[in-house]
Short mmCIF file of C-alpha atoms and ligand atoms in Angstrom, two decimals:
data_model
loop_
_atom_site.label_atom_id
_atom_site.label_comp_id
_atom_site.label_asym_id
_atom_site.label_seq_id
_atom_site.Cartn_x
_atom_site.Cartn_y
_atom_site.Cartn_z
CA MET A 159 -15.43 -1.94 -14.25
CA SER A 160 -14.96 -4.16 -17.28
CA THR A 161 -11.98 -6.49 -17.52
CA LYS A 162 -11.92 -6.35 -21.33
CA LYS A 163 -9.25 -3.73 -21.74
CA PHE A 164 -6.64 -5.78 -19.86
CA ASN A 165 -4.58 -8.76 -20.65
CA ILE A 166 -6.47 -11.09 -18.36
CA ASN A 167 -6.09 -14.55 -17.00
CA LEU A 168 -9.59 -16.06 -16.98
CA GLN A 169 -8.72 -19.08 -14.87
CA LEU A 170 -7.21 -16.86 -12.23
CA ILE A 171 -10.23 -14.57 -12.24
CA GLU A 172 -12.64 -17.46 -11.71
CA LYS A 173 -10.63 -18.66 -8.72
CA ILE A 174 -10.39 -15.15 -7.24
CA LYS A 175 -14.14 -14.71 -7.65
CA ASP A 176 -14.79 -17.96 -5.78
CA PHE A 177 -12.79 -16.67 -2.81
CA ARG A 178 -14.41 -13.24 -2.96
CA PHE A 179 -17.84 -14.86 -2.99
CA LYS A 180 -16.91 -16.93 0.03
CA SER A 181 -15.65 -13.84 1.81
CA ILE A 182 -18.80 -11.81 1.11
CA LYS A 183 -21.20 -14.67 1.86
CA GLY A 184 -19.83 -15.27 5.33
CA LYS A 185 -19.85 -11.61 6.32
CA LYS A 186 -22.00 -10.24 9.12
CA SER A 187 -23.33 -6.72 8.69
CA PHE A 188 -21.81 -3.98 10.82
CA THR A 189 -23.72 -2.34 13.66
CA GLN A 190 -24.40 1.40 13.60
CA ILE A 191 -21.75 1.84 16.31
CA GLN A 192 -19.18 -0.01 14.21
CA LEU A 193 -20.07 2.10 11.19
CA ASP A 194 -19.31 5.27 13.14
CA LYS A 195 -15.75 4.17 13.93
CA PRO A 196 -12.94 3.74 11.42
CA VAL A 197 -11.54 0.25 10.77
CA SER A 198 -8.49 1.54 12.65
CA PHE A 199 -6.38 4.63 13.22
CA TRP A 200 -2.99 5.30 14.78
CA ILE A 201 -0.05 7.61 15.17
CA LYS A 202 3.51 6.44 14.67
CA GLU A 203 6.91 7.57 13.46
CA ASP A 204 7.20 8.06 9.74
CA ARG A 205 9.38 9.60 7.10
CA LEU A 206 8.07 12.95 5.87
CA LEU A 207 9.25 14.28 2.56
CA LYS A 208 12.33 16.03 3.90
CA LYS A 209 12.63 14.93 7.52
CA LYS A 210 11.53 12.47 10.19
CA GLY A 211 8.03 13.03 11.54
CA LYS A 212 4.84 11.20 12.46
CA GLU A 213 1.99 9.68 10.57
CA PHE A 214 -1.67 9.92 11.53
CA THR A 215 -3.34 7.12 9.63
CA ILE A 216 -7.09 6.58 9.43
CA ILE A 217 -8.51 3.53 7.70
CA LEU A 218 -12.10 4.32 6.78
CA ARG A 219 -14.81 1.73 6.41
CA THR A 220 -16.60 2.25 3.09
CA LYS A 221 -18.62 0.19 0.62
CA GLY A 222 -15.42 -1.41 -0.67
CA CYS A 223 -13.19 -1.39 -3.70
CA SER A 224 -15.10 -1.35 -7.01
CA TRP A 225 -12.51 -3.62 -8.61
CA ALA A 226 -12.97 -6.27 -5.93
CA LEU A 227 -16.77 -5.95 -6.04
CA GLY A 228 -16.95 -6.07 -9.84
CA ASP A 229 -16.63 -8.81 -12.46
CA SER A 230 -12.92 -9.24 -11.90
CA GLY A 231 -13.10 -10.32 -8.26
CA GLY A 232 -10.20 -7.97 -7.42
CA CYS A 233 -6.50 -8.47 -6.92
CA SER A 234 -5.06 -11.90 -6.13
CA MET A 235 -3.44 -10.86 -2.83
CA CYS A 236 -6.18 -8.59 -1.51
CA GLY A 237 -8.55 -9.42 1.31
CA TYR A 238 -9.59 -5.86 2.15
CA ILE A 239 -13.19 -6.52 1.18
CA GLN A 240 -13.42 -8.18 4.59
CA ASP A 241 -13.42 -4.72 6.22
CA SER A 242 -15.93 -3.16 3.83
CA THR A 243 -19.69 -2.86 4.11
CA ILE A 244 -20.34 -4.14 0.52
CA GLU A 245 -23.71 -2.35 0.64
CA LYS A 246 -23.79 1.38 0.09
CA ILE A 247 -23.00 3.15 3.35
CA ASP A 248 -24.72 6.34 4.48
CA GLN A 249 -22.09 9.08 4.11
CA ILE A 250 -22.82 10.48 7.54
CA HIS A 251 -21.04 7.39 8.93
CA ILE A 252 -17.86 8.30 7.07
CA MET A 253 -17.93 11.78 8.56
CA ASN A 254 -18.52 10.26 11.99
CA GLN A 255 -15.52 7.96 11.47
CA ILE A 256 -13.35 10.95 10.69
CA ASP A 257 -14.68 12.89 13.68
CA TYR A 258 -14.09 9.90 15.93
CA ALA A 259 -10.43 9.50 14.93
CA PHE A 260 -9.73 13.22 15.18
CA LYS A 261 -11.39 13.49 18.57
CA GLU A 262 -9.20 10.69 19.88
CA LYS A 263 -5.91 11.92 18.42
CA LEU A 264 -6.13 15.68 17.90
CA ASN A 265 -4.58 16.53 21.23
CA ASP A 266 -1.67 14.16 20.62
CA ILE A 267 -1.08 15.79 17.25
CA ILE A 268 -1.08 19.38 18.40
CA THR A 269 1.11 18.69 21.41
CA ASP A 270 3.63 16.54 19.52
CA GLU A 271 6.96 18.13 18.69
CA ASP A 272 7.02 16.58 15.21
CA ASP A 273 5.11 17.53 12.11
CA PHE A 274 2.62 15.08 10.65
CA ILE A 275 1.56 13.37 7.49
CA ILE A 276 -2.10 12.33 7.46
CA LYS A 277 -2.99 9.17 5.56
CA ILE A 278 -6.65 8.73 4.75
CA PHE A 279 -7.07 5.21 3.44
CA ASN A 280 -10.24 3.33 2.61
CA SER A 281 -8.96 0.04 1.15
CA GLY A 282 -10.37 1.12 -2.19
CA SER A 283 -10.47 4.49 -3.92
CA PHE A 284 -10.78 7.78 -2.08
CA PHE A 285 -11.98 9.43 -5.29
CA ASP A 286 -14.65 6.85 -6.08
CA ASP A 287 -17.96 8.63 -5.42
CA ASN A 288 -19.57 5.29 -4.58
CA GLU A 289 -17.21 4.95 -1.63
CA ILE A 290 -16.80 8.58 -0.53
CA SER A 291 -18.96 11.42 -1.78
CA GLU A 292 -17.70 14.80 -2.97
CA GLU A 293 -19.24 16.46 0.12
CA VAL A 294 -17.44 14.10 2.49
CA ARG A 295 -14.14 14.59 0.70
CA GLU A 296 -14.57 18.33 1.13
CA PHE A 297 -15.48 17.87 4.78
CA ILE A 298 -12.23 15.92 5.26
CA TYR A 299 -10.08 18.52 3.47
CA LYS A 300 -11.57 21.33 5.53
CA LYS A 301 -10.89 19.46 8.74
CA ILE A 302 -7.26 18.89 7.75
CA ALA A 303 -6.88 22.54 6.72
CA THR A 304 -7.47 23.63 10.32
CA ILE A 305 -4.41 21.76 11.67
CA PRO A 306 -1.10 23.46 10.84
CA LYS A 307 0.96 20.55 12.22
CA ILE A 308 -0.33 18.36 9.41
CA ILE A 309 1.94 19.33 6.55
CA GLU A 310 1.41 16.39 4.20
CA ILE A 311 -1.63 14.41 3.11
CA VAL A 312 -1.94 11.16 1.21
CA VAL A 313 -5.03 9.41 -0.13
CA GLU A 314 -5.20 6.33 -2.35
CA SER A 315 -7.09 5.68 -5.55
CA ARG A 316 -7.32 3.51 -8.61
CA VAL A 317 -6.38 5.60 -11.64
CA GLU A 318 -9.84 5.55 -13.21
CA TYR A 319 -11.17 7.82 -10.44
CA ILE A 320 -8.41 10.43 -10.59
CA THR A 321 -9.86 13.41 -12.46
CA VAL A 322 -8.94 17.04 -13.02
CA GLU A 323 -11.90 18.24 -10.92
CA LYS A 324 -10.96 16.07 -7.97
CA LEU A 325 -7.34 17.17 -8.01
CA LYS A 326 -8.31 20.82 -8.36
CA LYS A 327 -10.63 20.49 -5.39
CA ILE A 328 -7.89 19.23 -3.07
CA LYS A 329 -5.56 22.00 -4.16
CA LYS A 330 -8.28 24.60 -3.65
CA VAL A 331 -8.99 23.64 -0.04
CA LEU A 332 -5.45 22.60 0.89
CA PRO A 333 -3.18 24.87 -1.17
CA ASN A 334 -0.34 24.79 1.34
CA LYS A 335 -0.18 21.12 2.26
CA TYR A 336 1.94 18.76 0.22
CA THR A 337 -0.50 16.22 -1.21
CA GLU A 338 0.13 12.80 -2.69
CA VAL A 339 -2.19 10.39 -4.41
CA ALA A 340 -1.14 6.79 -3.85
CA ILE A 341 -1.61 4.41 -6.76
CA GLY A 342 -1.30 0.62 -6.51
CA LEU A 343 0.81 0.05 -9.61
CA GLU A 344 2.50 -2.97 -7.94
CA THR A 345 5.10 -3.42 -10.72
CA VAL A 346 6.08 -1.70 -13.95
CA ASN A 347 5.62 -5.04 -15.71
CA ASP A 348 2.17 -5.22 -17.36
CA TYR A 349 2.28 -9.01 -17.64
CA ILE A 350 2.95 -9.62 -13.94
CA ARG A 351 0.49 -6.92 -12.88
CA ASN A 352 -2.43 -8.16 -14.94
CA ASN A 353 -1.82 -11.90 -15.16
CA TYR A 354 -0.49 -12.72 -11.71
CA ILE A 355 -1.93 -9.90 -9.60
CA ASN A 356 -5.12 -9.31 -11.63
CA LYS A 357 -4.79 -5.59 -11.07
CA GLY A 358 -6.71 -4.46 -14.13
CA LEU A 359 -4.33 -1.60 -14.81
CA ASN A 360 -2.12 -0.86 -17.79
CA PHE A 361 1.13 1.03 -17.41
CA LYS A 362 0.06 3.65 -19.94
CA ASP A 363 -3.01 4.49 -17.84
CA PHE A 364 -0.75 4.92 -14.84
CA LEU A 365 1.43 7.29 -16.91
CA ASN A 366 -1.62 9.37 -17.79
CA ALA A 367 -2.56 9.64 -14.11
CA LEU A 368 1.00 10.60 -13.22
CA GLN A 369 0.94 13.33 -15.84
CA LEU A 370 -2.41 14.63 -14.60
CA CYS A 371 -1.20 14.79 -11.01
CA SER A 372 2.01 16.54 -11.95
CA GLU A 373 0.07 19.12 -14.02
CA HIS A 374 -1.92 19.95 -10.89
CA ASP A 375 1.03 20.01 -8.55
CA ILE A 376 -0.05 16.85 -6.75
CA GLY A 377 2.59 14.28 -5.84
CA VAL A 378 2.34 10.59 -6.70
CA ARG A 379 3.11 7.74 -4.35
CA VAL A 380 3.40 4.35 -5.98
CA TYR A 381 2.76 1.08 -4.20
CA LEU A 382 4.96 -1.77 -5.37
CA LEU A 383 4.03 -5.30 -4.40
CA PHE A 384 7.15 -7.12 -3.32
CA LYS A 385 7.01 -10.78 -4.44
CA PRO A 386 3.71 -11.15 -6.29
CA PRO A 387 2.40 -14.73 -6.56
CA PHE A 388 4.11 -17.06 -9.08
CA LEU A 389 7.50 -15.29 -8.73
CA ASN A 390 10.40 -16.74 -6.78
CA GLU A 391 12.61 -14.61 -4.50
CA GLN A 392 15.21 -13.85 -7.15
CA THR A 393 12.65 -12.86 -9.79
CA ALA A 394 10.84 -10.74 -7.21
CA ILE A 395 14.06 -8.85 -6.51
CA GLU A 396 14.65 -8.25 -10.20
CA ASP A 397 11.06 -7.13 -10.80
CA CYS A 398 11.16 -4.69 -7.89
CA VAL A 399 14.58 -3.22 -8.74
CA GLU A 400 13.43 -2.64 -12.30
CA SER A 401 10.24 -1.00 -11.03
CA ILE A 402 12.03 1.26 -8.55
CA LEU A 403 14.48 2.51 -11.16
CA ALA A 404 11.84 3.07 -13.82
CA LEU A 405 9.62 4.99 -11.39
CA ALA A 406 12.51 7.09 -10.09
CA LYS A 407 13.33 8.07 -13.68
CA LEU A 408 9.70 9.10 -14.12
CA LYS A 409 10.16 11.31 -11.05
CA VAL A 410 7.42 9.84 -8.90
CA ASN A 411 7.66 11.39 -5.44
CA THR A 412 7.38 8.35 -3.18
CA ILE A 413 7.73 4.61 -3.67
CA SER A 414 6.09 2.48 -1.02
CA ILE A 415 7.22 -1.13 -1.15
CA ASN A 416 4.67 -3.56 0.22
CA PRO A 417 6.04 -7.04 0.85
CA LEU A 418 3.13 -9.38 0.24
CA ASN A 419 1.32 -10.59 3.33
CA ILE A 420 -1.29 -13.33 3.34
CA GLN A 421 -4.78 -11.87 3.54
CA LYS A 422 -7.93 -13.78 4.34
CA ASN A 423 -9.93 -15.27 1.48
CA SER A 424 -7.47 -14.18 -1.16
CA LEU A 425 -6.11 -16.36 -3.94
CA VAL A 426 -2.65 -16.00 -2.42
CA GLU A 427 -3.94 -17.39 0.88
CA TYR A 428 -5.05 -20.50 -1.00
CA LEU A 429 -1.61 -20.82 -2.65
CA PHE A 430 0.04 -20.32 0.74
CA TYR A 431 -1.88 -23.19 2.34
CA GLN A 432 -0.98 -25.38 -0.62
CA ASN A 433 2.71 -24.57 -0.07
CA ARG A 434 2.80 -22.86 -3.44
CA TYR A 435 3.59 -19.41 -2.04
CA ARG A 436 5.95 -18.21 0.65
CA PRO A 437 5.94 -14.53 1.72
CA PRO A 438 9.25 -12.84 0.91
CA TRP A 439 12.40 -13.08 2.98
CA PHE A 440 13.74 -9.89 4.53
CA TYR A 441 17.05 -10.73 2.87
CA SER A 442 15.41 -10.32 -0.52
CA LEU A 443 13.95 -6.94 0.31
CA PHE A 444 17.29 -5.68 1.59
CA LYS A 445 19.03 -7.03 -1.47
CA CYS A 446 16.52 -5.32 -3.72
CA LEU A 447 16.96 -1.94 -2.04
CA ILE A 448 20.75 -2.18 -1.99
CA LYS A 449 20.81 -3.15 -5.64
CA ALA A 450 18.46 -0.30 -6.61
CA TYR A 451 20.57 2.29 -4.77
CA ARG A 452 23.91 1.06 -6.10
CA ASP A 453 25.29 3.67 -8.50
CA ASN A 454 21.86 5.14 -9.04
CA ASP A 455 21.86 8.83 -8.33
CA VAL A 456 18.36 8.93 -9.70
CA LEU A 457 17.08 7.64 -6.33
CA LYS A 458 18.27 10.75 -4.52
CA SER A 459 15.09 12.64 -5.26
CA VAL A 460 12.59 9.90 -4.38
CA ARG A 461 11.36 8.90 -0.94
CA ILE A 462 11.38 5.11 -0.53
CA ILE A 463 9.33 3.68 2.28
CA SER A 464 8.15 0.28 3.46
CA SER A 465 6.03 -0.57 6.44
CA PRO A 466 5.25 -4.27 6.06
CA SER A 467 2.07 -5.77 7.53
CA GLY A 468 2.56 -8.96 9.50
CA ALA A 469 6.36 -8.62 9.48
CA GLY A 470 8.17 -11.43 11.31
CA THR A 471 5.23 -13.84 11.13
CA LYS A 472 4.68 -16.79 8.81
CA LYS A 473 2.10 -14.80 6.88
CA GLY A 474 4.22 -11.68 6.42
CA ILE A 475 7.75 -10.92 5.33
CA HIS A 476 10.12 -13.00 7.49
CA ASN A 477 13.41 -14.80 7.54
CA CYS A 478 13.54 -17.87 9.76
CA LEU A 479 11.01 -17.77 12.55
CA LYS A 480 13.47 -16.75 15.27
CA ARG A 481 12.25 -13.60 16.93
CA GLU A 482 15.71 -11.97 17.21
CA CYS A 483 16.34 -12.48 13.51
CA ASN A 484 13.09 -10.81 12.40
CA THR A 485 13.24 -8.04 15.00
CA LEU A 486 16.69 -7.05 13.86
CA MET A 487 15.55 -6.95 10.25
CA SER A 488 12.37 -4.98 11.04
CA LYS A 489 14.27 -2.43 13.08
CA THR A 490 16.89 -2.03 10.37
CA LEU A 491 14.18 -1.50 7.76
CA GLU A 492 12.54 1.13 9.96
CA GLU A 493 15.87 2.88 10.35
CA PHE A 494 16.36 2.89 6.60
CA VAL A 495 12.89 4.37 6.03
CA LEU A 496 13.36 7.13 8.59
CA THR A 497 16.87 8.09 7.50
CA GLN A 498 16.70 7.11 3.80
CA ASP A 499 20.25 5.86 4.26
CA VAL A 500 20.88 2.57 2.47
CA ASN A 501 24.09 2.02 4.45
CA CYS A 502 22.15 0.61 7.39
CA LEU A 503 20.91 -2.22 5.13
CA ILE A 504 24.38 -2.82 3.70
CA LYS A 505 25.85 -3.04 7.20
CA ILE A 506 23.37 -5.69 8.37
CA LYS A 507 23.76 -7.75 5.23
CA SER A 508 27.53 -7.86 5.49
CA GLU A 509 27.39 -8.97 9.14
CA VAL A 510 25.52 -12.25 8.36
CA PRO A 511 22.91 -11.64 11.04
CA CYS A 512 21.62 -15.23 11.34
CA ASN A 513 22.53 -18.67 10.04
CA CYS A 514 19.27 -18.80 8.04
CA LEU A 515 21.09 -16.70 5.43
CA LEU A 516 22.63 -19.87 4.03
CA LYS A 517 19.24 -21.59 3.73
CA TYR A 518 17.91 -18.50 1.98
CA GLN A 519 20.76 -18.48 -0.50
CA LEU A 520 20.13 -22.10 -1.37
CA GLN A 521 16.39 -21.57 -1.83
CA LYS A 522 15.99 -18.19 -3.45
CA TYR A 523 15.66 -19.49 -7.00
CA PHE A 524 13.10 -22.13 -6.10
CA ILE A 525 10.59 -20.56 -3.72
S1 SF4 B 705 -5.47 -4.24 -3.91
FE1 SF4 B 705 -6.58 -2.29 -4.11
S2 SF4 B 705 -7.39 -2.34 -6.23
FE2 SF4 B 705 -6.85 -4.42 -5.71
S3 SF4 B 705 -8.75 -5.30 -4.95
FE3 SF4 B 705 -7.59 -4.59 -3.17
S4 SF4 B 705 -8.32 -2.55 -2.76
FE4 SF4 B 705 -8.99 -3.08 -4.85
ZN1 ZN B 706 17.19 -16.19 10.81
#
């Protein structure tokens, strides 16, 4: 895809491309056995639309994200290309990956007392025919249709691949399952999204996709990147609060907040090793959520979730590096996601859980 339509940062793109090249050059090809298994899959507790439940997540291995493989080099924080094949992958492997995950987990799903949401992710775009063909998408929908305990489904896609035909197809095969398309908007701010994250996405194109989904009775889940590169903690909070409120007013169904974690061969990894980027503090995320909820009834109809990768480590969201401090914060965040009750975050914050809070307060405008 061309970068021309976006407000781009050429210097940033050149750097990102260098890292992407390094990442692709050093990659070994996958064996046939590896190609028949997903990158990973798991079951864990999750928030369903109206109640607590479980998620069945499958991360498929595909060719890789077109944005990362194209002229732009991809997003500044993303290292997902590491898991992709880069070369076109025979679609039979994708079906085998799905079969493999279902075979391993089907029994757990049907015997579980909770209902499920299934998340089919491919670290790129589910609707990109170069990653997943129409036939394979249909194969996946039909498989899901046979399991009544799966009541929700979510797939992810860049907006350029979301079309009327593709949305109609999901609805046709899965008319009774609540479906969401997840879009990596990252922030409502076009400047931050395209200059610092190199997302190659304008807000107005997101709005068109949102409209299309709502016309076809498909929900929209928005990914927000918490603390993009070149923002300090305080600015990150402000950016995320603004994004949450704007998206809630637009009536998106779910907001998934992804605190940035350091991924291999990404531009942000380079900044991290140069001490020019620190992953966000838990305190900031809590502050952001509390601030967004304060006096904002508009949030009542939106599901807000966050399941940070690498939480509690140097490369993920963390406070100080004391285990008790991060465990407490992670558990509290989980509780908030499952209950959607902001009071659990308020309670922790007012108790001053660790003496690193003071250090955080002194640093938040500078890091
Ligand atoms: S964050 Fe998403 S859109 Fe950006 S390069 Fe990675 S997979 Fe592609
Ligand atoms: Zn601490």
